[in-house]
mmCIF file of N, CA and C in Angstrom:
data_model
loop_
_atom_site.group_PDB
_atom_site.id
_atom_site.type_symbol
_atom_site.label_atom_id
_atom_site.label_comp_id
_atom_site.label_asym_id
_atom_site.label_seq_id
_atom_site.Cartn_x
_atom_site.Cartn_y
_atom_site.Cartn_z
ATOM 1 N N UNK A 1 102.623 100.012 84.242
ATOM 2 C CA UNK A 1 103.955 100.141 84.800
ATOM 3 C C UNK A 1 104.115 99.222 86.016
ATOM 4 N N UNK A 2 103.265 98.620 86.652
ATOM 5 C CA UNK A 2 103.249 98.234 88.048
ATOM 6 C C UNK A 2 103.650 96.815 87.264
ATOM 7 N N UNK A 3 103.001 96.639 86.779
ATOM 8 C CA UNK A 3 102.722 95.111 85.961
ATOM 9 C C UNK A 3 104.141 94.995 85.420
ATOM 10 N N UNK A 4 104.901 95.544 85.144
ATOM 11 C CA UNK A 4 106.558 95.385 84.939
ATOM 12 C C UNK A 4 107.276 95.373 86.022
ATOM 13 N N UNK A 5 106.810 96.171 87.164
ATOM 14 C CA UNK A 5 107.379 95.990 88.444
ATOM 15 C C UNK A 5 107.395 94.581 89.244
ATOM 16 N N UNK A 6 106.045 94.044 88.715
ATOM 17 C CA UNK A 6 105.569 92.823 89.604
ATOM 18 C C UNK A 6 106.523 91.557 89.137
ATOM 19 N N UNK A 7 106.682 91.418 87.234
ATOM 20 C CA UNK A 7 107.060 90.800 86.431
ATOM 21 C C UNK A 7 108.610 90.851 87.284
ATOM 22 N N UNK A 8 109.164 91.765 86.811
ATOM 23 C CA UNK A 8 110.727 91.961 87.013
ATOM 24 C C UNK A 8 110.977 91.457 88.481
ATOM 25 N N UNK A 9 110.329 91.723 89.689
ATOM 26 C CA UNK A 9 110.501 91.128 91.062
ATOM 27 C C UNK A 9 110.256 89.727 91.146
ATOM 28 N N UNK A 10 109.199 89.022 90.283
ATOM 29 C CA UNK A 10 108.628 87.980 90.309
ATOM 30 C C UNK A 10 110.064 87.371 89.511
ATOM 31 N N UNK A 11 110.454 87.822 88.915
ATOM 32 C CA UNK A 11 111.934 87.068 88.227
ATOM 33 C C UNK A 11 113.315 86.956 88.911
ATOM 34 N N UNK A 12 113.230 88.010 89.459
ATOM 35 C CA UNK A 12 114.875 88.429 89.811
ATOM 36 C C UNK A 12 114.741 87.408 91.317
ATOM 37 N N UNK A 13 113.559 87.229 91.913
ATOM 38 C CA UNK A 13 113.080 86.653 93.235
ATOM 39 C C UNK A 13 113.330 85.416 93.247
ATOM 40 N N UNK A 14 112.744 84.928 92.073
ATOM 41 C CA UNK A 14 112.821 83.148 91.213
ATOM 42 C C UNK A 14 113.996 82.896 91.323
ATOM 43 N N UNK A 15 115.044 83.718 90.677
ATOM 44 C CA UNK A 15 116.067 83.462 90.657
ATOM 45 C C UNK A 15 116.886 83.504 91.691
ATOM 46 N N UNK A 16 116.532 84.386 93.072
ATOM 47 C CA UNK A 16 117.319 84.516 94.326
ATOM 48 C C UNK A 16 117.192 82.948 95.010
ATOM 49 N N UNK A 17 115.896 82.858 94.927
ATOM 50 C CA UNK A 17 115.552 81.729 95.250
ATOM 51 C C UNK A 17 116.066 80.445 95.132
ATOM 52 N N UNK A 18 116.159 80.272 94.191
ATOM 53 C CA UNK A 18 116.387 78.583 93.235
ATOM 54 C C UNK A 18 118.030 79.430 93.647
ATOM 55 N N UNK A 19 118.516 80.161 92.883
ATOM 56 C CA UNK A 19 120.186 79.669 93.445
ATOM 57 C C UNK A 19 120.802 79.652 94.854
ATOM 58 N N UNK A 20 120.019 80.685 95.763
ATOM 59 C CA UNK A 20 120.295 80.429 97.090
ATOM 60 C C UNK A 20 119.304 79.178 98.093
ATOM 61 N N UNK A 21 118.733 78.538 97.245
ATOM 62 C CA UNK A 21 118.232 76.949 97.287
ATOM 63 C C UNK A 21 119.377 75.779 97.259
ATOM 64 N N UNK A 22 119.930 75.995 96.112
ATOM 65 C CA UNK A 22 120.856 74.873 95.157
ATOM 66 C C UNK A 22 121.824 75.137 96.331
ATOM 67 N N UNK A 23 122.485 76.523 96.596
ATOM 68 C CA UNK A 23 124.242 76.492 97.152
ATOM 69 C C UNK A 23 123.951 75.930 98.225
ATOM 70 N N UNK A 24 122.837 76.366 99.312
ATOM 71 C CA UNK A 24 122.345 75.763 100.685
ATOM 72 C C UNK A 24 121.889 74.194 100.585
ATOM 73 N N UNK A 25 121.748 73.742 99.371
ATOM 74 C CA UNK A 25 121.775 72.459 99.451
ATOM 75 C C UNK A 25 123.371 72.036 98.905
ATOM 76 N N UNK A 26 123.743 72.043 98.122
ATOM 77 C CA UNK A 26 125.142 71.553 97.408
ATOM 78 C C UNK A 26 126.216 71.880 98.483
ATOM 79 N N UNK A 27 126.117 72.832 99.351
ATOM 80 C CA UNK A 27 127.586 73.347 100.289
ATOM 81 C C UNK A 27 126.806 73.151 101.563
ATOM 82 N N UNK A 28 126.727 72.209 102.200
ATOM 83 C CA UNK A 28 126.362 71.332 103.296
ATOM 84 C C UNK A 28 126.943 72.022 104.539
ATOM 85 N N UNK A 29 127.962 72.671 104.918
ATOM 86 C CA UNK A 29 128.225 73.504 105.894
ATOM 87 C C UNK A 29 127.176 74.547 106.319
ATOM 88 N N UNK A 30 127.044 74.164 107.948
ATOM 89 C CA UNK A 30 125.825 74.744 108.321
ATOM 90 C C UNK A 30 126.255 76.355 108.934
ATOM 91 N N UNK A 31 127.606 76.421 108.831
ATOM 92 C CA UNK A 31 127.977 78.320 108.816
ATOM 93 C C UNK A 31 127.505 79.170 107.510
ATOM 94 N N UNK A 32 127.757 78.164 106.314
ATOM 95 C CA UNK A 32 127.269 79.069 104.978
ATOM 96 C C UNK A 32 125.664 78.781 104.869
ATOM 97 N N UNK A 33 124.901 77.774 105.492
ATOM 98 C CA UNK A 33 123.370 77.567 105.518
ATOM 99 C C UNK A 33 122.932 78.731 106.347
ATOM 100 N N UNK A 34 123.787 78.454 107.639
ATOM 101 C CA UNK A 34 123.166 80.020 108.442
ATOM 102 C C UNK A 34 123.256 81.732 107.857
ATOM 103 N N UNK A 35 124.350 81.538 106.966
ATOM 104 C CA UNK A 35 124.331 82.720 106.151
ATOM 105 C C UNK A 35 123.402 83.101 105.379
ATOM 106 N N UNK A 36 123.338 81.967 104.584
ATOM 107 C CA UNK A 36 122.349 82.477 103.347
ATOM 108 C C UNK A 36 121.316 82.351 103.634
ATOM 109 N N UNK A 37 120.211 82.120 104.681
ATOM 110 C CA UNK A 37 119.358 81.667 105.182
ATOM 111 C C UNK A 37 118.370 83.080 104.906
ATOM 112 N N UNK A 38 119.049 84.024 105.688
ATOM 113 C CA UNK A 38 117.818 85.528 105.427
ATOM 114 C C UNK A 38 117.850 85.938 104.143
ATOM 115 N N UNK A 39 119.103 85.832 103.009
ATOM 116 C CA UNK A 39 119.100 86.032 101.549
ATOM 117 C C UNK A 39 117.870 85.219 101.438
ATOM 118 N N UNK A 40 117.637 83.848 101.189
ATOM 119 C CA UNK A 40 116.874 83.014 100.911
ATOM 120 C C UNK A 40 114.946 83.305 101.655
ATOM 121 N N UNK A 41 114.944 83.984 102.723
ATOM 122 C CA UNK A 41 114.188 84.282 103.374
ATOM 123 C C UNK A 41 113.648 85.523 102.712
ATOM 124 N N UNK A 42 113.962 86.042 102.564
ATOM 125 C CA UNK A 42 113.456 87.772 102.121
ATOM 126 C C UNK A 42 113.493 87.396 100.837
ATOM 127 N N UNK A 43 113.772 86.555 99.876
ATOM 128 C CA UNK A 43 113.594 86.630 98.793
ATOM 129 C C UNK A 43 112.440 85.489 98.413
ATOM 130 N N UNK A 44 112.032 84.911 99.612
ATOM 131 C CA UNK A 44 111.095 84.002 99.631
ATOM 132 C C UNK A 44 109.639 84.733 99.783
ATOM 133 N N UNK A 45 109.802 85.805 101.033
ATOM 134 C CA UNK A 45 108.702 86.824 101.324
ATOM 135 C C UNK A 45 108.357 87.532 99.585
ATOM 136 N N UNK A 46 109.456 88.109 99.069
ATOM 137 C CA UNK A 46 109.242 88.629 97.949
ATOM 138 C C UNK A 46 108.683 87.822 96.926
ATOM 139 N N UNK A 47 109.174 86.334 96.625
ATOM 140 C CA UNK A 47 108.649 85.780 95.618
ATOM 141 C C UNK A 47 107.250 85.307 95.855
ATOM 142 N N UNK A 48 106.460 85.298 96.975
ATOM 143 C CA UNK A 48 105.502 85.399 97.288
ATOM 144 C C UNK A 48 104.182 86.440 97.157
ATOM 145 N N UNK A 49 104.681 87.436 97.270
ATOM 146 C CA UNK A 49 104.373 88.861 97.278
ATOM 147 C C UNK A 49 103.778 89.480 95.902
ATOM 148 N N UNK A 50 105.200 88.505 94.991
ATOM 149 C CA UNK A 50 104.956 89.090 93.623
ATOM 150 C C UNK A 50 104.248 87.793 92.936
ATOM 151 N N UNK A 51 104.297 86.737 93.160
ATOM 152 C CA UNK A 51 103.006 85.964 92.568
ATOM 153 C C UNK A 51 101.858 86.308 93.343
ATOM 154 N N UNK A 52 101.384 86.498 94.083
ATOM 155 C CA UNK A 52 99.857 87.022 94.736
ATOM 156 C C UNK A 52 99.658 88.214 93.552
ATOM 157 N N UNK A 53 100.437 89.084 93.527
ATOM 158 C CA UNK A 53 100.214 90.538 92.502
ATOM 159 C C UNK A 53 99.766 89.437 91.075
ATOM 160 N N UNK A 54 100.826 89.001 90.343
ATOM 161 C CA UNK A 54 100.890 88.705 89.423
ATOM 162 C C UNK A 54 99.246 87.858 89.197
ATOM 163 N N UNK A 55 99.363 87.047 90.098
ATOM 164 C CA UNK A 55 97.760 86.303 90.074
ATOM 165 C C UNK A 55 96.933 87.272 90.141
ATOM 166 N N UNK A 56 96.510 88.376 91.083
ATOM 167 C CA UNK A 56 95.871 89.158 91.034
ATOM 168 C C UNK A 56 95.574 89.890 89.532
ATOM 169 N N UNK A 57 96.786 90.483 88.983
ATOM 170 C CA UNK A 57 96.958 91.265 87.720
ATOM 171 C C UNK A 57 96.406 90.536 86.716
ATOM 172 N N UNK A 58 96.286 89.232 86.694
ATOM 173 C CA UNK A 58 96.308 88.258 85.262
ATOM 174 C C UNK A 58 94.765 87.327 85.844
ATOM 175 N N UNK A 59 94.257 87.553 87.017
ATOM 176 C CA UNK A 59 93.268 86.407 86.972
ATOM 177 C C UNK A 59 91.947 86.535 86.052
ATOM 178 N N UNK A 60 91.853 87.099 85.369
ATOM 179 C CA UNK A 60 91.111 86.558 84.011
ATOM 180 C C UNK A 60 91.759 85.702 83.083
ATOM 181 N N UNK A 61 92.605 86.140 82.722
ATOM 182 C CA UNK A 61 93.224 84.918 81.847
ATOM 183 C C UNK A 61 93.615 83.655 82.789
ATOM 184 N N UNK A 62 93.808 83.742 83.495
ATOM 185 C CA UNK A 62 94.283 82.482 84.132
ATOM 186 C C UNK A 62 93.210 81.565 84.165
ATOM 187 N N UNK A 63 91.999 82.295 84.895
ATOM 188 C CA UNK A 63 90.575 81.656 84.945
ATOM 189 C C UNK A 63 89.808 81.281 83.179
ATOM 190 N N UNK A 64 91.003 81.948 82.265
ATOM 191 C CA UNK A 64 89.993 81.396 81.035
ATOM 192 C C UNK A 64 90.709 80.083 80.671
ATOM 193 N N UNK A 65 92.278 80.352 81.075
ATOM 194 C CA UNK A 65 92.986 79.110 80.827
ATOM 195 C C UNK A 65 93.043 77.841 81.593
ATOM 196 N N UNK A 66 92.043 78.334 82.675
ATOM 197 C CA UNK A 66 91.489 76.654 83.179
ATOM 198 C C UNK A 66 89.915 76.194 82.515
ATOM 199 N N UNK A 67 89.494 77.251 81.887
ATOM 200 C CA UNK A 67 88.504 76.718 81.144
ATOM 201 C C UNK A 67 88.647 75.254 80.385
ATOM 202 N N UNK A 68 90.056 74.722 80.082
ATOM 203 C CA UNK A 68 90.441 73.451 79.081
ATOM 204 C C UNK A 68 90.668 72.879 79.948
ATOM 205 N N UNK A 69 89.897 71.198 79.571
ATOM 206 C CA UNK A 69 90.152 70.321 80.739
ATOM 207 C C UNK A 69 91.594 69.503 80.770
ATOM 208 N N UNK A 70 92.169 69.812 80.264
ATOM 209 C CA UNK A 70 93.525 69.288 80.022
ATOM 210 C C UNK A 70 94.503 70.128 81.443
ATOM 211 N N UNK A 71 94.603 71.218 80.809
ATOM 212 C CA UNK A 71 95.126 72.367 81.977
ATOM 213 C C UNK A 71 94.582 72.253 83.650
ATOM 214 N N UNK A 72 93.192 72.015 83.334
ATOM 215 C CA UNK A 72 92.751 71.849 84.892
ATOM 216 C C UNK A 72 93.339 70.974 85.148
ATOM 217 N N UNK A 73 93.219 69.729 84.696
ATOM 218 C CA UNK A 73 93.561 68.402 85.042
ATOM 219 C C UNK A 73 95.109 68.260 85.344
ATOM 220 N N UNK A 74 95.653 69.282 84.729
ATOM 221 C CA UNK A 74 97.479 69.639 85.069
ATOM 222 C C UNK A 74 97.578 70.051 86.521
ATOM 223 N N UNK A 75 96.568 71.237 86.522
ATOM 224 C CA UNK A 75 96.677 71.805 87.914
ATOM 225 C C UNK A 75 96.338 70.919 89.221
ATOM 226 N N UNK A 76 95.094 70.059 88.755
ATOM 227 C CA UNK A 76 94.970 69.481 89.470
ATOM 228 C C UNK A 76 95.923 68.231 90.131
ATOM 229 N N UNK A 77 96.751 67.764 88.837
ATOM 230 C CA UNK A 77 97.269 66.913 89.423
ATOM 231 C C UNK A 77 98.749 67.802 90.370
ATOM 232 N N UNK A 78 99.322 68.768 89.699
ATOM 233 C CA UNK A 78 100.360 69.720 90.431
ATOM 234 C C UNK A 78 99.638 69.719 92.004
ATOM 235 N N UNK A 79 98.690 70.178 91.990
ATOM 236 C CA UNK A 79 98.247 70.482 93.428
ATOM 237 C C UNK A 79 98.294 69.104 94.578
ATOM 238 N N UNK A 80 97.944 67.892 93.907
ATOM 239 C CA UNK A 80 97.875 66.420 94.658
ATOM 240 C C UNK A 80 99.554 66.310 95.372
ATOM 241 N N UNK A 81 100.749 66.545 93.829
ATOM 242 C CA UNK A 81 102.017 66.359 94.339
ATOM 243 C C UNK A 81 102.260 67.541 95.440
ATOM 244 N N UNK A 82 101.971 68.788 95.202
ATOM 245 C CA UNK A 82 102.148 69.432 96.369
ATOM 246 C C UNK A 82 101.745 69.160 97.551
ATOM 247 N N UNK A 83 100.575 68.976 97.792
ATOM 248 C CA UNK A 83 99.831 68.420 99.122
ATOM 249 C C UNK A 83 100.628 67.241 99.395
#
């Protein structure tokens, strides 16, 4: 049951996210940036929160699915563009 809890937050969060991302970028007025700023904030804490769980919940499979060097080599390169 938790594992649906984590899922469903980990989604609804994604999604707070990325659209209160897009409007704070697309509507350039810094009265509606200062608005949406704690929406975007608390849903940032949350989408955080619930990938740590989610990694937690799933790290066996995750760790079998870097077993293929293809996938590592994905991650690895994801991690270079992040840094």
């Amino acid at each position: 049951m938790f594992r649906k809890f984590v899922a469903v937050t980990l989604g609804v969060s994604f999604l707070a996210m990325a659209s209160s991302g897009l409007a704070m970028f697309f509507i350039a007025q810094t009265s509606f940036t200062i608005q949406m700023h704690p929406v975007h904030k608390l849903f940032g804490i949350l989408l955080l929160l619930a990938a740590l769980s989610h990694i937690t919940l799933n790290f066996k499979l995750l760790r079998k699915h870097l077993t293929f060097k293809r996938v590592a080599a994905w991650g690895i390169v994801l991690l270079i563009i992040l840094i």
